[in-house]
Amino acid sequence: MRRRILLLACVAFIVSPFANADSQISPHAPKAFARRNVGGAAAKANLKPHLIKSDPIDLEYARGMVSPPLAHSRGGACDSDAVLFSKIAVGVVLEAAALFGVVLGGKALSSLPELAKFPQIDGLHVVQWASLVIVIFASSLIGSFIDGGLSAASNQVLDPNATPGDPNWYRGLKRPSWEPPGWVFPIMWLIVSKPTQLWAVSRLFKVVDIDAAFLFRALLVYCTHLSLGDSWNKVFFGFQCPGKGAIVISTFWALLATSAFLFWSIDEKAGHLMLPTCAWVSIATALNWSIYINN
């Protein structure tokens, strides 16, 4: 038990600087959102009537710029539902496949004779541990190579008070009184959720009497849930769309619960180790829906 705790603590300490470096870069808000802000700023300007009448082009420009500002916006500018969710689906499938490939690659490499000299830690080859750490702690980095942009996931884990896009957008939303304080987020993700997930997944590879297809199915569902979590950060914080984000995080929660059940079917303790993450994501899901309803 002491070796497991020490291993998880070391992993969290090693990974945190790299995740913090990733959190320094945030995706830009959509162009449509920028145009809306420009239009709102121009609407506040005093346009002189004689200048508008003198040039028909100025008149058309003025009509577009002086449209009534939104009284209270729900968020930024998103694609249409069909387009956005199509992009999400493609990104989730590709990222999940990449994560699953890293897991299987680590397992395959650990069985090579050339790597037999590397040590085992708590019953698993060090290469296999490395692949699990990459998948669980750095899934957003893999997702960034898939969609060509940097995910907001690491930023939300390590710096929850900084949001990509409009920095004042999240602060201006009506949030429930029970919203957890900002300092709770890095504690829950880096010290509680991620290490317990690592422990849970590692236990799956130590089960001897198990059908390989069932194990791979559980791991594939788990990798898909990770990619959905990264997509939610992009939709909610990057595109600033709470409504669509609520749908994504609800799907994310459903796959997380399915992963916990499949893990429990293989190893009861592995399923129990997923419960802290299930509880935390339940709070995040309720928070997202509350923000959407109240804004």
PDB file of C-alpha atoms in Angstrom:
ATOM      1  CA  MET A   1       0.000   0.000   0.000  1.00  0.00           C
ATOM      2  CA  ARG A   2       2.824   2.410   0.867  1.00  0.00           C
ATOM      3  CA  ARG A   3       4.484   1.711  -2.501  1.00  0.00           C
ATOM      4  CA  ARG A   4       1.245   2.489  -4.366  1.00  0.00           C
ATOM      5  CA  ILE A   5       0.713   5.760  -2.489  1.00  0.00           C
ATOM      6  CA  LEU A   6       4.341   6.788  -3.078  1.00  0.00           C
ATOM      7  CA  LEU A   7       4.051   5.909  -6.785  1.00  0.00           C
ATOM      8  CA  LEU A   8       0.863   7.938  -7.250  1.00  0.00           C
ATOM      9  CA  ALA A   9       2.342  10.914  -5.410  1.00  0.00           C
ATOM     10  CA  CYS A  10       5.467  10.816  -7.580  1.00  0.00           C
ATOM     11  CA  VAL A  11       3.405  10.643 -10.757  1.00  0.00           C
ATOM     12  CA  ALA A  12       1.321  13.667  -9.748  1.00  0.00           C
ATOM     13  CA  PHE A  13       4.493  15.605  -8.875  1.00  0.00           C
ATOM     14  CA  ILE A  14       6.232  14.730 -12.167  1.00  0.00           C
ATOM     15  CA  VAL A  15       3.255  15.416 -14.435  1.00  0.00           C
ATOM     16  CA  SER A  16       2.106  18.687 -12.861  1.00  0.00           C
ATOM     17  CA  PRO A  17       4.879  20.920 -14.346  1.00  0.00           C
ATOM     18  CA  PHE A  18       4.124  19.695 -17.878  1.00  0.00           C
ATOM     19  CA  ALA A  19       0.401  20.175 -17.437  1.00  0.00           C
ATOM     20  CA  ASN A  20       1.045  23.638 -16.012  1.00  0.00           C
ATOM     21  CA  ALA A  21       3.100  24.538 -19.085  1.00  0.00           C
ATOM     22  CA  ASP A  22       0.204  23.428 -21.270  1.00  0.00           C
ATOM     23  CA  SER A  23      -2.171  25.586 -19.256  1.00  0.00           C
ATOM     24  CA  GLN A  24      -0.378  28.763 -20.267  1.00  0.00           C
ATOM     25  CA  ILE A  25      -1.858  28.621 -23.778  1.00  0.00           C
ATOM     26  CA  SER A  26      -5.580  29.050 -24.363  1.00  0.00           C
ATOM     27  CA  PRO A  27      -7.662  28.728 -27.527  1.00  0.00           C
ATOM     28  CA  HIS A  28      -9.028  31.894 -29.045  1.00  0.00           C
ATOM     29  CA  ALA A  29     -12.703  32.725 -29.054  1.00  0.00           C
ATOM     30  CA  PRO A  30     -14.559  32.073 -32.338  1.00  0.00           C
ATOM     31  CA  LYS A  31     -14.428  34.805 -34.965  1.00  0.00           C
ATOM     32  CA  ALA A  32     -18.180  35.243 -34.817  1.00  0.00           C
ATOM     33  CA  PHE A  33     -17.884  35.985 -31.120  1.00  0.00           C
ATOM     34  CA  ALA A  34     -15.235  38.607 -31.835  1.00  0.00           C
ATOM     35  CA  ARG A  35     -17.433  40.196 -34.493  1.00  0.00           C
ATOM     36  CA  ARG A  36     -20.297  40.395 -32.048  1.00  0.00           C
ATOM     37  CA  ASN A  37     -18.078  42.171 -29.529  1.00  0.00           C
ATOM     38  CA  VAL A  38     -16.874  44.600 -32.189  1.00  0.00           C
ATOM     39  CA  GLY A  39     -20.462  45.299 -33.152  1.00  0.00           C
ATOM     40  CA  GLY A  40     -21.406  45.960 -29.551  1.00  0.00           C
ATOM     41  CA  ALA A  41     -18.528  48.406 -29.152  1.00  0.00           C
ATOM     42  CA  ALA A  42     -19.420  50.228 -32.351  1.00  0.00           C
ATOM     43  CA  ALA A  43     -23.035  50.507 -31.261  1.00  0.00           C
ATOM     44  CA  LYS A  44     -21.907  52.624 -28.338  1.00  0.00           C
ATOM     45  CA  ALA A  45     -20.148  55.124 -30.632  1.00  0.00           C
ATOM     46  CA  ASN A  46     -21.908  58.369 -31.583  1.00  0.00           C
ATOM     47  CA  LEU A  47     -22.517  58.139 -35.331  1.00  0.00           C
ATOM     48  CA  LYS A  48     -23.282  61.530 -36.856  1.00  0.00           C
ATOM     49  CA  PRO A  49     -26.481  61.562 -38.999  1.00  0.00           C
ATOM     50  CA  HIS A  50     -25.037  63.731 -41.798  1.00  0.00           C
ATOM     51  CA  LEU A  51     -22.117  61.311 -42.252  1.00  0.00           C
ATOM     52  CA  ILE A  52     -24.477  58.367 -42.505  1.00  0.00           C
ATOM     53  CA  LYS A  53     -26.690  60.048 -45.113  1.00  0.00           C
ATOM     54  CA  SER A  54     -23.787  61.229 -47.264  1.00  0.00           C
ATOM     55  CA  ASP A  55     -22.627  57.738 -48.149  1.00  0.00           C
ATOM     56  CA  PRO A  56     -24.910  54.730 -48.706  1.00  0.00           C
ATOM     57  CA  ILE A  57     -22.090  52.367 -47.769  1.00  0.00           C
ATOM     58  CA  ASP A  58     -21.743  54.091 -44.418  1.00  0.00           C
ATOM     59  CA  LEU A  59     -25.492  53.784 -43.959  1.00  0.00           C
ATOM     60  CA  GLU A  60     -25.425  50.019 -44.459  1.00  0.00           C
ATOM     61  CA  TYR A  61     -22.427  49.738 -42.180  1.00  0.00           C
ATOM     62  CA  ALA A  62     -24.140  51.809 -39.507  1.00  0.00           C
ATOM     63  CA  ARG A  63     -27.300  49.741 -39.659  1.00  0.00           C
ATOM     64  CA  GLY A  64     -25.283  46.610 -38.972  1.00  0.00           C
ATOM     65  CA  MET A  65     -23.322  48.204 -36.175  1.00  0.00           C
ATOM     66  CA  VAL A  66     -26.130  49.832 -34.205  1.00  0.00           C
ATOM     67  CA  SER A  67     -28.220  46.712 -33.732  1.00  0.00           C
ATOM     68  CA  PRO A  68     -29.545  46.517 -30.165  1.00  0.00           C
ATOM     69  CA  PRO A  69     -27.008  44.908 -27.824  1.00  0.00           C
ATOM     70  CA  LEU A  70     -27.892  41.660 -26.112  1.00  0.00           C
ATOM     71  CA  ALA A  71     -29.286  42.224 -22.645  1.00  0.00           C
ATOM     72  CA  HIS A  72     -27.786  39.081 -21.197  1.00  0.00           C
ATOM     73  CA  SER A  73     -25.910  36.591 -23.337  1.00  0.00           C
ATOM     74  CA  ARG A  74     -25.858  32.881 -22.608  1.00  0.00           C
ATOM     75  CA  GLY A  75     -22.357  32.573 -24.028  1.00  0.00           C
ATOM     76  CA  GLY A  76     -20.183  32.887 -27.087  1.00  0.00           C
ATOM     77  CA  ALA A  77     -20.914  32.134 -30.704  1.00  0.00           C
ATOM     78  CA  CYS A  78     -21.158  28.425 -31.546  1.00  0.00           C
ATOM     79  CA  ASP A  79     -21.632  26.597 -34.792  1.00  0.00           C
ATOM     80  CA  SER A  80     -25.071  25.216 -35.502  1.00  0.00           C
ATOM     81  CA  ASP A  81     -26.015  22.181 -33.433  1.00  0.00           C
ATOM     82  CA  ALA A  82     -25.455  19.724 -36.285  1.00  0.00           C
ATOM     83  CA  VAL A  83     -22.069  21.176 -37.254  1.00  0.00           C
ATOM     84  CA  LEU A  84     -20.760  21.492 -33.704  1.00  0.00           C
ATOM     85  CA  PHE A  85     -21.804  18.033 -32.573  1.00  0.00           C
ATOM     86  CA  SER A  86     -20.433  16.536 -35.790  1.00  0.00           C
ATOM     87  CA  LYS A  87     -17.062  18.133 -35.046  1.00  0.00           C
ATOM     88  CA  ILE A  88     -17.250  16.874 -31.463  1.00  0.00           C
ATOM     89  CA  ALA A  89     -18.076  13.334 -32.591  1.00  0.00           C
ATOM     90  CA  VAL A  90     -15.174  13.213 -35.040  1.00  0.00           C
ATOM     91  CA  GLY A  91     -12.752  14.646 -32.487  1.00  0.00           C
ATOM     92  CA  VAL A  92     -13.918  12.244 -29.767  1.00  0.00           C
ATOM     93  CA  VAL A  93     -13.556   9.192 -32.010  1.00  0.00           C
ATOM     94  CA  LEU A  94     -10.070  10.173 -33.181  1.00  0.00           C
ATOM     95  CA  GLU A  95      -8.809  11.122 -29.727  1.00  0.00           C
ATOM     96  CA  ALA A  96     -10.277   7.992 -28.122  1.00  0.00           C
ATOM     97  CA  ALA A  97      -8.584   5.862 -30.782  1.00  0.00           C
ATOM     98  CA  ALA A  98      -5.270   7.615 -30.120  1.00  0.00           C
ATOM     99  CA  LEU A  99      -5.562   7.145 -26.346  1.00  0.00           C
ATOM    100  CA  PHE A 100      -6.532   3.507 -26.785  1.00  0.00           C
ATOM    101  CA  GLY A 101      -3.542   3.057 -29.086  1.00  0.00           C
ATOM    102  CA  VAL A 102      -1.185   4.456 -26.450  1.00  0.00           C
ATOM    103  CA  VAL A 103      -2.564   2.023 -23.853  1.00  0.00           C
ATOM    104  CA  LEU A 104      -2.231  -0.970 -26.169  1.00  0.00           C
ATOM    105  CA  GLY A 105       1.170   0.243 -27.348  1.00  0.00           C
ATOM    106  CA  GLY A 106       2.468   0.363 -23.800  1.00  0.00           C
ATOM    107  CA  LYS A 107       1.220  -3.164 -23.170  1.00  0.00           C
ATOM    108  CA  ALA A 108       2.808  -4.439 -26.397  1.00  0.00           C
ATOM    109  CA  LEU A 109       6.150  -2.732 -25.760  1.00  0.00           C
ATOM    110  CA  SER A 110       6.327  -4.079 -22.221  1.00  0.00           C
ATOM    111  CA  SER A 111       6.336  -7.640 -23.591  1.00  0.00           C
ATOM    112  CA  LEU A 112       9.282  -7.103 -25.949  1.00  0.00           C
ATOM    113  CA  PRO A 113      12.441  -9.041 -25.012  1.00  0.00           C
ATOM    114  CA  GLU A 114      14.557  -5.946 -25.660  1.00  0.00           C
ATOM    115  CA  LEU A 115      12.744  -4.127 -22.843  1.00  0.00           C
ATOM    116  CA  ALA A 116      12.795  -7.015 -20.393  1.00  0.00           C
ATOM    117  CA  LYS A 117      15.675  -5.414 -18.493  1.00  0.00           C
ATOM    118  CA  PHE A 118      13.501  -2.487 -17.438  1.00  0.00           C
ATOM    119  CA  PRO A 119      12.059  -2.889 -13.945  1.00  0.00           C
ATOM    120  CA  GLN A 120       8.504  -3.583 -12.872  1.00  0.00           C
ATOM    121  CA  ILE A 121       6.684  -1.383 -10.383  1.00  0.00           C
ATOM    122  CA  ASP A 122       3.895  -2.928  -8.342  1.00  0.00           C
ATOM    123  CA  GLY A 123       3.488  -5.757 -10.830  1.00  0.00           C
ATOM    124  CA  LEU A 124       3.481  -3.683 -14.039  1.00  0.00           C
ATOM    125  CA  HIS A 125       6.307  -2.930 -16.475  1.00  0.00           C
ATOM    126  CA  VAL A 126       7.616   0.628 -16.242  1.00  0.00           C
ATOM    127  CA  VAL A 127       6.776   1.214 -19.931  1.00  0.00           C
ATOM    128  CA  GLN A 128       3.180   0.235 -19.267  1.00  0.00           C
ATOM    129  CA  TRP A 129       3.039   2.623 -16.318  1.00  0.00           C
ATOM    130  CA  ALA A 130       4.363   5.395 -18.566  1.00  0.00           C
ATOM    131  CA  SER A 131       1.649   4.783 -21.173  1.00  0.00           C
ATOM    132  CA  LEU A 132      -1.080   4.920 -18.516  1.00  0.00           C
ATOM    133  CA  VAL A 133       0.319   8.151 -17.074  1.00  0.00           C
ATOM    134  CA  ILE A 134       0.297   9.755 -20.536  1.00  0.00           C
ATOM    135  CA  VAL A 135      -3.291   8.705 -21.229  1.00  0.00           C
ATOM    136  CA  ILE A 136      -4.740   9.669 -17.839  1.00  0.00           C
ATOM    137  CA  PHE A 137      -2.776  12.827 -17.045  1.00  0.00           C
ATOM    138  CA  ALA A 138      -2.111  14.194 -20.541  1.00  0.00           C
ATOM    139  CA  SER A 139      -5.116  13.218 -22.663  1.00  0.00           C
ATOM    140  CA  SER A 140      -5.653  16.880 -23.577  1.00  0.00           C
ATOM    141  CA  LEU A 141      -2.161  17.014 -25.121  1.00  0.00           C
ATOM    142  CA  ILE A 142      -3.023  14.077 -27.353  1.00  0.00           C
ATOM    143  CA  GLY A 143      -6.312  15.756 -28.225  1.00  0.00           C
ATOM    144  CA  SER A 144      -4.451  18.917 -29.188  1.00  0.00           C
ATOM    145  CA  PHE A 145      -2.622  17.026 -31.922  1.00  0.00           C
ATOM    146  CA  ILE A 146      -5.938  15.682 -33.165  1.00  0.00           C
ATOM    147  CA  ASP A 147      -7.832  18.956 -33.577  1.00  0.00           C
ATOM    148  CA  GLY A 148      -4.854  21.261 -34.162  1.00  0.00           C
ATOM    149  CA  GLY A 149      -5.544  23.476 -31.168  1.00  0.00           C
ATOM    150  CA  LEU A 150      -4.738  23.408 -27.476  1.00  0.00           C
ATOM    151  CA  SER A 151      -7.383  22.011 -25.161  1.00  0.00           C
ATOM    152  CA  ALA A 152      -8.592  23.964 -22.151  1.00  0.00           C
ATOM    153  CA  ALA A 153      -8.636  20.879 -19.976  1.00  0.00           C
ATOM    154  CA  SER A 154      -5.221  21.323 -18.333  1.00  0.00           C
ATOM    155  CA  ASN A 155      -5.933  25.006 -17.812  1.00  0.00           C
ATOM    156  CA  GLN A 156      -9.109  24.220 -15.914  1.00  0.00           C
ATOM    157  CA  VAL A 157      -7.345  21.617 -13.801  1.00  0.00           C
ATOM    158  CA  LEU A 158      -4.410  23.752 -12.681  1.00  0.00           C
ATOM    159  CA  ASP A 159      -5.685  27.321 -13.092  1.00  0.00           C
ATOM    160  CA  PRO A 160      -9.482  27.247 -12.700  1.00  0.00           C
ATOM    161  CA  ASN A 161      -9.745  31.029 -12.345  1.00  0.00           C
ATOM    162  CA  ALA A 162      -8.364  31.614 -15.866  1.00  0.00           C
ATOM    163  CA  THR A 163     -10.736  30.888 -18.745  1.00  0.00           C
ATOM    164  CA  PRO A 164      -9.894  30.957 -22.459  1.00  0.00           C
ATOM    165  CA  GLY A 165     -11.722  33.238 -24.846  1.00  0.00           C
ATOM    166  CA  ASP A 166     -13.211  36.226 -23.034  1.00  0.00           C
ATOM    167  CA  PRO A 167     -11.556  36.217 -19.570  1.00  0.00           C
ATOM    168  CA  ASN A 168     -14.543  37.966 -18.001  1.00  0.00           C
ATOM    169  CA  TRP A 169     -17.172  35.661 -19.498  1.00  0.00           C
ATOM    170  CA  TYR A 170     -17.289  33.039 -16.743  1.00  0.00           C
ATOM    171  CA  ARG A 171     -17.150  35.611 -13.963  1.00  0.00           C
ATOM    172  CA  GLY A 172     -20.173  37.360 -15.430  1.00  0.00           C
ATOM    173  CA  LEU A 173     -22.368  34.252 -15.367  1.00  0.00           C
ATOM    174  CA  LYS A 174     -24.955  33.611 -12.675  1.00  0.00           C
ATOM    175  CA  ARG A 175     -23.567  30.697 -10.711  1.00  0.00           C
ATOM    176  CA  PRO A 176     -25.135  28.767  -7.821  1.00  0.00           C
ATOM    177  CA  SER A 177     -24.080  29.470  -4.265  1.00  0.00           C
ATOM    178  CA  TRP A 178     -22.887  25.878  -3.839  1.00  0.00           C
ATOM    179  CA  GLU A 179     -20.236  26.172  -6.578  1.00  0.00           C
ATOM    180  CA  PRO A 180     -16.922  24.794  -5.210  1.00  0.00           C
ATOM    181  CA  PRO A 181     -14.183  27.408  -4.673  1.00  0.00           C
ATOM    182  CA  GLY A 182     -11.403  27.617  -7.224  1.00  0.00           C
ATOM    183  CA  TRP A 183      -8.731  26.003  -5.051  1.00  0.00           C
ATOM    184  CA  VAL A 184     -10.744  22.771  -4.833  1.00  0.00           C
ATOM    185  CA  PHE A 185     -10.384  22.010  -8.562  1.00  0.00           C
ATOM    186  CA  PRO A 186      -6.615  21.262  -8.708  1.00  0.00           C
ATOM    187  CA  ILE A 187      -6.845  19.274  -5.473  1.00  0.00           C
ATOM    188  CA  MET A 188      -9.668  17.105  -6.766  1.00  0.00           C
ATOM    189  CA  TRP A 189      -8.137  16.506 -10.195  1.00  0.00           C
ATOM    190  CA  LEU A 190      -4.420  16.099  -9.444  1.00  0.00           C
ATOM    191  CA  ILE A 191      -4.509  14.590  -5.956  1.00  0.00           C
ATOM    192  CA  VAL A 192      -7.797  12.651  -5.886  1.00  0.00           C
ATOM    193  CA  SER A 193      -9.313  11.937  -9.310  1.00  0.00           C
ATOM    194  CA  LYS A 194      -6.354  11.316 -11.619  1.00  0.00           C
ATOM    195  CA  PRO A 195      -4.257   9.183  -9.222  1.00  0.00           C
ATOM    196  CA  THR A 196      -7.244   6.991  -8.299  1.00  0.00           C
ATOM    197  CA  GLN A 197      -8.008   6.503 -11.998  1.00  0.00           C
ATOM    198  CA  LEU A 198      -4.390   5.478 -12.577  1.00  0.00           C
ATOM    199  CA  TRP A 199      -4.609   3.003  -9.725  1.00  0.00           C
ATOM    200  CA  ALA A 200      -7.909   1.617 -11.044  1.00  0.00           C
ATOM    201  CA  VAL A 201      -6.708   1.119 -14.626  1.00  0.00           C
ATOM    202  CA  SER A 202      -3.454  -0.475 -13.473  1.00  0.00           C
ATOM    203  CA  ARG A 203      -5.401  -3.093 -11.521  1.00  0.00           C
ATOM    204  CA  LEU A 204      -7.180  -4.217 -14.693  1.00  0.00           C
ATOM    205  CA  PHE A 205      -3.916  -5.445 -16.211  1.00  0.00           C
ATOM    206  CA  LYS A 206      -3.157  -7.568 -13.143  1.00  0.00           C
ATOM    207  CA  VAL A 207      -6.312  -9.677 -13.457  1.00  0.00           C
ATOM    208  CA  VAL A 208      -5.296 -13.067 -14.844  1.00  0.00           C
ATOM    209  CA  ASP A 209      -8.579 -14.835 -15.637  1.00  0.00           C
ATOM    210  CA  ILE A 210     -10.242 -12.322 -17.939  1.00  0.00           C
ATOM    211  CA  ASP A 211     -11.408 -12.267 -21.518  1.00  0.00           C
ATOM    212  CA  ALA A 212      -9.142  -9.942 -23.515  1.00  0.00           C
ATOM    213  CA  ALA A 213     -12.082  -8.612 -25.541  1.00  0.00           C
ATOM    214  CA  PHE A 214     -13.935  -7.588 -22.362  1.00  0.00           C
ATOM    215  CA  LEU A 215     -10.836  -5.841 -21.021  1.00  0.00           C
ATOM    216  CA  PHE A 216     -10.322  -3.959 -24.278  1.00  0.00           C
ATOM    217  CA  ARG A 217     -14.001  -2.957 -24.320  1.00  0.00           C
ATOM    218  CA  ALA A 218     -13.712  -1.480 -20.833  1.00  0.00           C
ATOM    219  CA  LEU A 219     -10.533   0.397 -21.757  1.00  0.00           C
ATOM    220  CA  LEU A 220     -12.079   1.727 -24.972  1.00  0.00           C
ATOM    221  CA  VAL A 221     -15.101   3.096 -23.089  1.00  0.00           C
ATOM    222  CA  TYR A 222     -12.735   4.662 -20.563  1.00  0.00           C
ATOM    223  CA  CYS A 223     -10.614   6.317 -23.281  1.00  0.00           C
ATOM    224  CA  THR A 224     -13.768   7.626 -24.960  1.00  0.00           C
ATOM    225  CA  HIS A 225     -14.893   9.193 -21.685  1.00  0.00           C
ATOM    226  CA  LEU A 226     -11.523  10.951 -21.392  1.00  0.00           C
ATOM    227  CA  SER A 227     -11.820  12.414 -24.888  1.00  0.00           C
ATOM    228  CA  LEU A 228     -15.372  13.591 -24.143  1.00  0.00           C
ATOM    229  CA  GLY A 229     -14.056  15.386 -21.063  1.00  0.00           C
ATOM    230  CA  ASP A 230     -11.563  17.272 -23.212  1.00  0.00           C
ATOM    231  CA  SER A 231     -14.323  18.130 -25.703  1.00  0.00           C
ATOM    232  CA  TRP A 232     -16.503  19.518 -22.920  1.00  0.00           C
ATOM    233  CA  ASN A 233     -13.753  21.921 -21.865  1.00  0.00           C
ATOM    234  CA  LYS A 234     -13.473  23.167 -25.442  1.00  0.00           C
ATOM    235  CA  VAL A 235     -17.235  23.642 -25.857  1.00  0.00           C
ATOM    236  CA  PHE A 236     -17.940  25.215 -22.468  1.00  0.00           C
ATOM    237  CA  PHE A 237     -14.855  27.344 -21.847  1.00  0.00           C
ATOM    238  CA  GLY A 238     -13.399  27.667 -25.344  1.00  0.00           C
ATOM    239  CA  PHE A 239     -16.582  28.279 -27.368  1.00  0.00           C
ATOM    240  CA  GLN A 240     -18.492  29.559 -24.301  1.00  0.00           C
ATOM    241  CA  CYS A 241     -21.628  27.533 -25.024  1.00  0.00           C
ATOM    242  CA  PRO A 242     -23.122  26.352 -21.696  1.00  0.00           C
ATOM    243  CA  GLY A 243     -26.159  24.711 -23.312  1.00  0.00           C
ATOM    244  CA  LYS A 244     -24.197  22.500 -25.681  1.00  0.00           C
ATOM    245  CA  GLY A 245     -21.626  21.972 -22.954  1.00  0.00           C
ATOM    246  CA  ALA A 246     -24.373  20.594 -20.690  1.00  0.00           C
ATOM    247  CA  ILE A 247     -25.193  17.957 -23.308  1.00  0.00           C
ATOM    248  CA  VAL A 248     -21.527  17.020 -23.738  1.00  0.00           C
ATOM    249  CA  ILE A 249     -20.805  16.759 -20.016  1.00  0.00           C
ATOM    250  CA  SER A 250     -23.936  14.659 -19.475  1.00  0.00           C
ATOM    251  CA  THR A 251     -22.674  12.207 -22.092  1.00  0.00           C
ATOM    252  CA  PHE A 252     -19.240  12.390 -20.465  1.00  0.00           C
ATOM    253  CA  TRP A 253     -20.776  11.489 -17.086  1.00  0.00           C
ATOM    254  CA  ALA A 254     -22.723   8.569 -18.597  1.00  0.00           C
ATOM    255  CA  LEU A 255     -19.586   7.054 -20.134  1.00  0.00           C
ATOM    256  CA  LEU A 256     -17.682   7.599 -16.881  1.00  0.00           C
ATOM    257  CA  ALA A 257     -20.364   5.693 -14.957  1.00  0.00           C
ATOM    258  CA  THR A 258     -20.259   2.952 -17.591  1.00  0.00           C
ATOM    259  CA  SER A 259     -16.476   2.754 -17.225  1.00  0.00           C
ATOM    260  CA  ALA A 260     -16.793   2.424 -13.453  1.00  0.00           C
ATOM    261  CA  PHE A 261     -19.304  -0.420 -13.871  1.00  0.00           C
ATOM    262  CA  LEU A 262     -17.129  -2.250 -16.401  1.00  0.00           C
ATOM    263  CA  PHE A 263     -14.092  -1.810 -14.154  1.00  0.00           C
ATOM    264  CA  TRP A 264     -16.080  -3.197 -11.218  1.00  0.00           C
ATOM    265  CA  SER A 265     -17.098  -6.198 -13.344  1.00  0.00           C
ATOM    266  CA  ILE A 266     -13.411  -6.992 -13.861  1.00  0.00           C
ATOM    267  CA  ASP A 267     -12.055  -6.017 -10.446  1.00  0.00           C
ATOM    268  CA  GLU A 268     -14.286  -4.728  -7.646  1.00  0.00           C
ATOM    269  CA  LYS A 269     -11.624  -2.485  -6.147  1.00  0.00           C
ATOM    270  CA  ALA A 270     -10.930  -0.918  -9.550  1.00  0.00           C
ATOM    271  CA  GLY A 271     -14.605   0.011  -9.792  1.00  0.00           C
ATOM    272  CA  HIS A 272     -14.583   1.486  -6.289  1.00  0.00           C
ATOM    273  CA  LEU A 273     -11.535   3.582  -7.157  1.00  0.00           C
ATOM    274  CA  MET A 274     -13.575   5.270  -9.905  1.00  0.00           C
ATOM    275  CA  LEU A 275     -16.224   6.509  -7.454  1.00  0.00           C
ATOM    276  CA  PRO A 276     -14.385   9.741  -6.420  1.00  0.00           C
ATOM    277  CA  THR A 277     -14.243  10.810 -10.072  1.00  0.00           C
ATOM    278  CA  CYS A 278     -17.917   9.899 -10.552  1.00  0.00           C
ATOM    279  CA  ALA A 279     -18.873  12.058  -7.572  1.00  0.00           C
ATOM    280  CA  TRP A 280     -16.763  14.996  -8.753  1.00  0.00           C
ATOM    281  CA  VAL A 281     -18.066  14.880 -12.321  1.00  0.00           C
ATOM    282  CA  SER A 282     -21.620  14.684 -10.939  1.00  0.00           C
ATOM    283  CA  ILE A 283     -21.022  18.032  -9.227  1.00  0.00           C
ATOM    284  CA  ALA A 284     -19.542  19.498 -12.420  1.00  0.00           C
ATOM    285  CA  THR A 285     -22.521  18.273 -14.452  1.00  0.00           C
ATOM    286  CA  ALA A 286     -25.019  19.796 -12.027  1.00  0.00           C
ATOM    287  CA  LEU A 287     -23.029  23.046 -12.055  1.00  0.00           C
ATOM    288  CA  ASN A 288     -23.057  23.219 -15.861  1.00  0.00           C
ATOM    289  CA  TRP A 289     -26.821  22.667 -16.038  1.00  0.00           C
ATOM    290  CA  SER A 290     -27.418  25.235 -13.287  1.00  0.00           C
ATOM    291  CA  ILE A 291     -25.354  27.834 -15.163  1.00  0.00           C
ATOM    292  CA  TYR A 292     -27.217  27.139 -18.399  1.00  0.00           C
ATOM    293  CA  ILE A 293     -30.659  27.370 -16.784  1.00  0.00           C
ATOM    294  CA  ASN A 294     -29.866  30.560 -14.847  1.00  0.00           C
ATOM    295  CA  ASN A 295     -28.257  32.382 -17.767  1.00  0.00           C
TER     296      ASN A 295
END
